[in-house]
XYZ file of C-alpha atoms in Angstrom:
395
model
C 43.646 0.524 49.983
C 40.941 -0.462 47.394
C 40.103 -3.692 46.553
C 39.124 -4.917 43.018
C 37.605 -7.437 40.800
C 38.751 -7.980 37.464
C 36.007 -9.603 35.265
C 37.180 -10.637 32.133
C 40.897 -9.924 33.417
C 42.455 -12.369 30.557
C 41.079 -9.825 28.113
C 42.524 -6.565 26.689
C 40.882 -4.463 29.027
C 41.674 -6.801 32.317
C 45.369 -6.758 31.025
C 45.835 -3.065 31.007
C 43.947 -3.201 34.413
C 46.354 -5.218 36.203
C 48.602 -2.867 34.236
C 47.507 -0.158 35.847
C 46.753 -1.558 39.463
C 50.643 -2.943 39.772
C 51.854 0.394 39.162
C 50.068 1.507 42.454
C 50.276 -1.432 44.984
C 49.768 1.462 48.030
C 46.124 1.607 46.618
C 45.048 -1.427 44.973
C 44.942 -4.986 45.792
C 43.031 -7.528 43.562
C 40.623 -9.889 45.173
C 39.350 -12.174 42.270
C 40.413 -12.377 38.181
C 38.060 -14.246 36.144
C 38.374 -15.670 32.538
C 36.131 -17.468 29.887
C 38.508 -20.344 29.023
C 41.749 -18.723 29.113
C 43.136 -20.998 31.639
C 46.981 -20.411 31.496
C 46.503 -16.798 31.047
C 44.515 -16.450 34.520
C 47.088 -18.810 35.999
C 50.207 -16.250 35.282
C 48.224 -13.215 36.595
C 47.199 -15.468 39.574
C 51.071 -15.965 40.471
C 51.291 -11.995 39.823
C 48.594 -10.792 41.403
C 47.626 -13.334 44.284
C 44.012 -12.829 44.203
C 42.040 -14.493 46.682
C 39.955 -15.875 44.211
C 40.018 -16.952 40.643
C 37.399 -18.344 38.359
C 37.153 -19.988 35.319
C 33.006 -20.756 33.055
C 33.823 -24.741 33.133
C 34.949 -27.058 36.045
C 37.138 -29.017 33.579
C 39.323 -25.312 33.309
C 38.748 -24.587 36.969
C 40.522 -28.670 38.228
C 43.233 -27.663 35.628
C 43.891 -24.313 37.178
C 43.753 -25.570 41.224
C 46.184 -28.038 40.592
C 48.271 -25.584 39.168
C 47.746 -22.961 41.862
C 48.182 -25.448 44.535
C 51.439 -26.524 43.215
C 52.677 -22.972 42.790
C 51.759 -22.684 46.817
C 49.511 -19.976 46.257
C 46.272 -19.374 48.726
C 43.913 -18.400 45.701
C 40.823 -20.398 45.839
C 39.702 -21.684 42.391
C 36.111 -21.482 41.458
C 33.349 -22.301 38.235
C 30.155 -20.963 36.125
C 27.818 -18.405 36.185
C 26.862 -17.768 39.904
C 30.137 -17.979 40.881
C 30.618 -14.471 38.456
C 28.081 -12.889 40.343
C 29.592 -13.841 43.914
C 32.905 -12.374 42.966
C 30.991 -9.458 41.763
C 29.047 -8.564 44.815
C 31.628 -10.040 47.580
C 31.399 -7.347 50.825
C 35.495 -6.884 50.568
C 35.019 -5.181 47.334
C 34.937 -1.718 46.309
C 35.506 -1.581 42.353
C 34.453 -3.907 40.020
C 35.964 -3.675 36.371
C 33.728 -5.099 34.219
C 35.309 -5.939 30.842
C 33.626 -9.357 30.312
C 32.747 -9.227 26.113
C 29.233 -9.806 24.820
C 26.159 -10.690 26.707
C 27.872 -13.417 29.315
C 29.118 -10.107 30.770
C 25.611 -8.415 31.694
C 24.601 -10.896 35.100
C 28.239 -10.478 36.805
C 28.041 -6.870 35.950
C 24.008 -6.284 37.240
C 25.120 -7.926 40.283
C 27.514 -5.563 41.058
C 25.633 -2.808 40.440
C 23.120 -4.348 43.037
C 25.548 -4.569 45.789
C 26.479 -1.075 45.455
C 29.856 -1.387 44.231
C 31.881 1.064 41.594
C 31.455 -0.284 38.722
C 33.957 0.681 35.874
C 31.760 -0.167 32.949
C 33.823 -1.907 29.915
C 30.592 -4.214 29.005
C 28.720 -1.991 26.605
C 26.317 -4.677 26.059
C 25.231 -4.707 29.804
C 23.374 -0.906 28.472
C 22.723 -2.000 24.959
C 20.693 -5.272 26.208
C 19.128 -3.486 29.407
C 19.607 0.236 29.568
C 16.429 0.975 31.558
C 16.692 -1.805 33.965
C 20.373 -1.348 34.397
C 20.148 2.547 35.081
C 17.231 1.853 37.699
C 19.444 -0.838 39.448
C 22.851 1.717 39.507
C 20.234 4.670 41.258
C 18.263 2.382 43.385
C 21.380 1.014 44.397
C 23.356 3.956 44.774
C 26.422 2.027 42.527
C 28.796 4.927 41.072
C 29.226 3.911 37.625
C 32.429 5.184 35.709
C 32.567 3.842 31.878
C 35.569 3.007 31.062
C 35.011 2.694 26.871
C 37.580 5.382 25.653
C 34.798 7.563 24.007
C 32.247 7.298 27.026
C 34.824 8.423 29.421
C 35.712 11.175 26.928
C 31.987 12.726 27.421
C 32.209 11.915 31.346
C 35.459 13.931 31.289
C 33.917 16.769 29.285
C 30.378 17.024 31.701
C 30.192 18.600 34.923
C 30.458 16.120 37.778
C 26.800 16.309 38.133
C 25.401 15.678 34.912
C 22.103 13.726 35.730
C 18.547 15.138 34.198
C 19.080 15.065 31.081
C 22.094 17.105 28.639
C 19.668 20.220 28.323
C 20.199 20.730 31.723
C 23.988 21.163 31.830
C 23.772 23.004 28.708
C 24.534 20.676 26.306
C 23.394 20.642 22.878
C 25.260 17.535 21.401
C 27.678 14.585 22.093
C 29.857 13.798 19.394
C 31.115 9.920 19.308
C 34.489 9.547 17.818
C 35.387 6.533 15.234
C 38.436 5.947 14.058
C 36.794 4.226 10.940
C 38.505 0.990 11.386
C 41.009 -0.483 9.497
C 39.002 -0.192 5.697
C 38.295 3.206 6.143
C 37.522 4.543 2.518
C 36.585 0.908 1.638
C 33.723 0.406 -1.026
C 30.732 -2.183 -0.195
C 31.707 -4.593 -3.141
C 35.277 -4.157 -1.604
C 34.407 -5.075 1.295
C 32.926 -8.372 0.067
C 36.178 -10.511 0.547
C 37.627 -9.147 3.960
C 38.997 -12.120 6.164
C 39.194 -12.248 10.039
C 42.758 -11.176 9.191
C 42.389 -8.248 7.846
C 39.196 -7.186 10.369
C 41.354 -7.869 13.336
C 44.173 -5.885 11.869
C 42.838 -2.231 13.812
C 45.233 0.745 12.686
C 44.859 2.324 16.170
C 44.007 0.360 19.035
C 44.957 -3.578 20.229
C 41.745 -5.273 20.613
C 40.400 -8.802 21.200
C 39.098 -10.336 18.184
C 35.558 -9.731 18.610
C 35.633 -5.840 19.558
C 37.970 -5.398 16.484
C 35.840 -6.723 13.961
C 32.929 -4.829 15.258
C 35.067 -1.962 15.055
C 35.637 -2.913 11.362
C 31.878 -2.894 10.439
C 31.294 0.066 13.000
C 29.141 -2.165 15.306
C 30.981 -1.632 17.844
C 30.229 2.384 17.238
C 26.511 1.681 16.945
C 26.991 -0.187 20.139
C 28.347 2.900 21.854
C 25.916 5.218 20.322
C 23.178 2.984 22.204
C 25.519 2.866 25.395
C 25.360 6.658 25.224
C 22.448 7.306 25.087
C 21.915 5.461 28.397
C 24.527 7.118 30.355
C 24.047 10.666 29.155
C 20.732 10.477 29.311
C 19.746 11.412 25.777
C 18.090 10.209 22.270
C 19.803 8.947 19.175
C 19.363 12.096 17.452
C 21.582 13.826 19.932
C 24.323 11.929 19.025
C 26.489 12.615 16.106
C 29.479 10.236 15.089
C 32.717 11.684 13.383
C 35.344 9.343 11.648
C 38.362 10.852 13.133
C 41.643 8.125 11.790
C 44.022 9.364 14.003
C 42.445 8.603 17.264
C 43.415 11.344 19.236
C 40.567 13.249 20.112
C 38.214 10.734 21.879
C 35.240 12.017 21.402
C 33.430 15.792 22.778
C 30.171 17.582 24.324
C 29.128 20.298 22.316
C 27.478 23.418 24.455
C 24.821 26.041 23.645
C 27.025 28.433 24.215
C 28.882 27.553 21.293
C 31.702 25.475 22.659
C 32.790 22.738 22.008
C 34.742 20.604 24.672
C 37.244 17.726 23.716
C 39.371 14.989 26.092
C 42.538 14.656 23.897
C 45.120 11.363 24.458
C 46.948 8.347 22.803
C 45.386 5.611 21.904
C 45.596 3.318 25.372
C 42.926 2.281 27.389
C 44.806 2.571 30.512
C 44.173 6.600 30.534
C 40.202 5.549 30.675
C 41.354 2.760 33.474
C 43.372 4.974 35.202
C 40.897 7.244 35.605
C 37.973 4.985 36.837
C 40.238 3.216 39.618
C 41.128 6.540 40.768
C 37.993 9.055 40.366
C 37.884 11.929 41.400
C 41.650 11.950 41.538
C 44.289 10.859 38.988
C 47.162 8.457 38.888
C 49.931 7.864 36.498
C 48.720 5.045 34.313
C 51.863 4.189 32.348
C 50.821 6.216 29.177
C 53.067 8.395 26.993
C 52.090 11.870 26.920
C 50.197 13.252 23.737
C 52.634 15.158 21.014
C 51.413 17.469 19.127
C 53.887 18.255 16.961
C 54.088 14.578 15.874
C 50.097 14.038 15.596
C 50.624 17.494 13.256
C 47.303 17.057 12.541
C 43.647 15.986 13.178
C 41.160 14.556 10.233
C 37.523 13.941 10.740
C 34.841 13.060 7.985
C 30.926 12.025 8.272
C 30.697 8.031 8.531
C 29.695 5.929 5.197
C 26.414 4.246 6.516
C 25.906 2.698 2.979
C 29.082 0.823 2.708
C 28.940 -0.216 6.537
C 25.053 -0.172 8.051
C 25.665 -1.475 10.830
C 26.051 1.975 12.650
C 22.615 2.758 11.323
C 21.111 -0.527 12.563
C 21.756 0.205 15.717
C 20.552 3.884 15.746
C 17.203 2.279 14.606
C 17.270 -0.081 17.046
C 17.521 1.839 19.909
C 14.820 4.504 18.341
C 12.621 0.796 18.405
C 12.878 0.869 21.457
C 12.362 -2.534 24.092
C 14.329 -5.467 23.036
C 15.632 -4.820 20.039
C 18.981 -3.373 21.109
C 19.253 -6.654 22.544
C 18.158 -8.694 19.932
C 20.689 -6.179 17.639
C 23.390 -7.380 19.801
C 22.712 -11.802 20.174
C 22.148 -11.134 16.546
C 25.879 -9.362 15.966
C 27.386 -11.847 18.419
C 26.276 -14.757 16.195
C 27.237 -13.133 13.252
C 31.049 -11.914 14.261
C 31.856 -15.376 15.763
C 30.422 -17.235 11.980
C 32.642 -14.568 10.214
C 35.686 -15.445 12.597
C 35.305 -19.316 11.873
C 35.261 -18.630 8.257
C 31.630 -19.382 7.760
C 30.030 -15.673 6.770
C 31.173 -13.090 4.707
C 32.281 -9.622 6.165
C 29.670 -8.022 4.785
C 27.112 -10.587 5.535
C 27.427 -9.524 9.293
C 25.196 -6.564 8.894
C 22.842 -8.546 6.496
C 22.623 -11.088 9.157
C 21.884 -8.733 11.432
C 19.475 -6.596 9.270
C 17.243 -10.092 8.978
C 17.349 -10.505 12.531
C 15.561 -7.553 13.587
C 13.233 -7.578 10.322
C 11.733 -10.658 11.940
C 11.882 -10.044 15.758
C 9.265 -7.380 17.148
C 10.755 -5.918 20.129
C 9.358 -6.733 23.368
C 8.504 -5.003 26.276
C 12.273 -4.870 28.427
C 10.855 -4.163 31.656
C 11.353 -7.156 32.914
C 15.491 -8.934 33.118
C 13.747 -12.682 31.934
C 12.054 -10.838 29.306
C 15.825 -9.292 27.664
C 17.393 -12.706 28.288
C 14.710 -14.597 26.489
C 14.905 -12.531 23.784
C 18.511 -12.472 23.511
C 18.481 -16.200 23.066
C 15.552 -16.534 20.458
C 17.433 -13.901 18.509
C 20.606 -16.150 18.634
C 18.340 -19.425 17.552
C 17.151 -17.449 14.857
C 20.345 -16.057 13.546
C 21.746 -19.913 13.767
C 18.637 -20.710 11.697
C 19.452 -18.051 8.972
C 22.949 -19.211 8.527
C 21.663 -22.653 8.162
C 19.538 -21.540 5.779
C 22.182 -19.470 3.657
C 24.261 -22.513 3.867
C 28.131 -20.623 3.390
C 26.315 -18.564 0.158
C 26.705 -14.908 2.059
């Protein structure tokens, strides 16, 4: 019997989780679900799921959701903020720690995990993209096993031998190629693009998302994200990375070999195959997926990625060949700018520009140092606050 924590369990990714974890109650029992603000959400998996602990960011949320649990009669113990994230994350009767937090708040819960040794089924991208180097250090030092759970990441993991650390050259390979299913304005022009609402961003062909992941998927941050998060976990440079719009979403993504082949991981579209496979590595368990048909795929498109109508991907390439802070400062900057265009307050296509101004004025740092990435993530945030102030609604 494992047991797990489910950070960010309100989300997409901490839905299919549970998901996954109820079809297997032999092997899995939850010890803690925690939730940004999602308060009756977290209260339904907490009669489900009867985790020993539950925890909410605010105390307001956390009141609300003991009163609730108390009258239901159930034991959980209802908890608030930041260090209360961590605890959960590095508690001694815990083996696996999903980590599916979005955006920065996720990278502290997540680091602390690492740090206790746990195995930590990486859905935070932007725990790599803000720290790679520090984060990497902490999962060795620490002797963590870290399993990403991102459909293309665990595509590649799936496609290496077991033992794939020193570097791709020394396994052979010559090139990862990152999947993308090109969002839902695939074939979109840039002037096009211009009048895009949250609607239509949110609106993925492929995959169910939370609102945030799906518009980066629009403007192909969130592929730019993963190129970065690649890097880190395969041990490699930007240039060994090549991304391929494939619409269909059925090849995840694939490890090309010296040798001349080329090895794919193949599936439908649901996150519970990458899930599955993290809660039960190195074995496998049915995750509640429909197997793959061929015949009604029929077949399999793929196409080079238009940087000029969505830079974003190309931001981030550059960001991480900066080096330092500036993934991070990518990132605040792309967090600020997806949650203006959500309340109606930036263009689609002022995301990247918002972005692109960002790093033209922030010189990355040195990110050796954890206080170093999180002061930088927050005077990149000030600073994208201060541009939309400036632009005043006009982008």
């Amino acid at each position: 019997m494992q047991t797990v924590t489910v950070l960010g369990s309100t989300g997409s990714i901490g839905t299919s989780t549970l998901d996954v974890i109820a079809r297997h109650p032999d092997r899995y029992r939850v010890h803690a679900l925690t939730a940004h603000r999602s308060k009756e959400r977290l209260f339904e998996q907490c009669l489900r799921h009867h985790p020993a602990l539950a925890v909410l960011e605010d105390e307001q949320g956390a009141a609300w959701l003991r009163s609730r649990c108390r009258d239901a009669g159930l034991a959980t113990e209802v908890v608030s903020g930041a260090l209360a994230l961590e605890e959960v994350s590095r508690a001694p009767e815990v083996q696996v720690v999903m980590a599916a937090i979005v955006g920065a708040a996720g990278l502290l819960p997540t680091l602390a995990a690492v740090k206790a040794g746990k195995r930590v089924l990486l859905a935070n991208k932007e725990a790599l993209v803000m720290s790679g180097a520090l984060f990497m250090e902490a999962v060795e030092q620490h002797e963590a096993v870290l399993l990403p759970i991102d459909s293309e990441h665990n595509a590649i993991y799936q496609c290496l031998p077991r033992d794939h650390r020193g570097g791709l050259g020394r396994i052979g390979v010559s090139q990862l190629l990152l999947t993308a299913s090109g969002g839902p304005f695939l074939g979109w022009r840039r002037e096009e693009l211009v009048r895009v609402t949250p609607e239509q961003a949110c609106a993925h062909p492929n995959w169910r998302m939370g609102r945030k992941i799906s518009v980066d998927s629009a403007t192909l941050m969130n592929k730019g994200l993963e190129l970065i998060e690649a890097c880190w976990l395969f041990d490699t440079d930007p240039q060994q990375i090549q991304v391929v719009v494939h619409p269909q979403s059925v090849i995840h993504s694939m490890a090309a070999y010296r040798d001349g082949s080329v090895l794919a991981q193949l599936g439908n579209p649901d996150m519970r195959t990458p899930i599955a496979f993290g809660l039960s590595w190195p074995e496998r368990i049915e995750a509640g997926v429909d197997r793959l048909d061929l015949f009604e795929v029929a077949r399999l498109d793929f196409q080079a990625p238009d940087e000029a109508a969505f830079p974003c991907l190309r931001l981030a390439r550059q960001a991480q060949a900066a080096g330092g802070t500036a993934p991070a400062v990518l990132n605040a900057a792309n967090e600020v700018a997806v949650e203006a265009f959500l309340a109606g307050k930036l263009s689609f296509t002022g995301i990247d520009e918002l972005v692109r101004d960002v790093l033209d004025d922030r010189a990355p740092q040195s990110a050796k140092e954890l206080g170093t990435i999180l002061e930088e993530d927050k005077r990149a945030r000030a600073l994208a606050r201060d541009h939309l102030a400036r632009w005043g609604g006009n982008r």
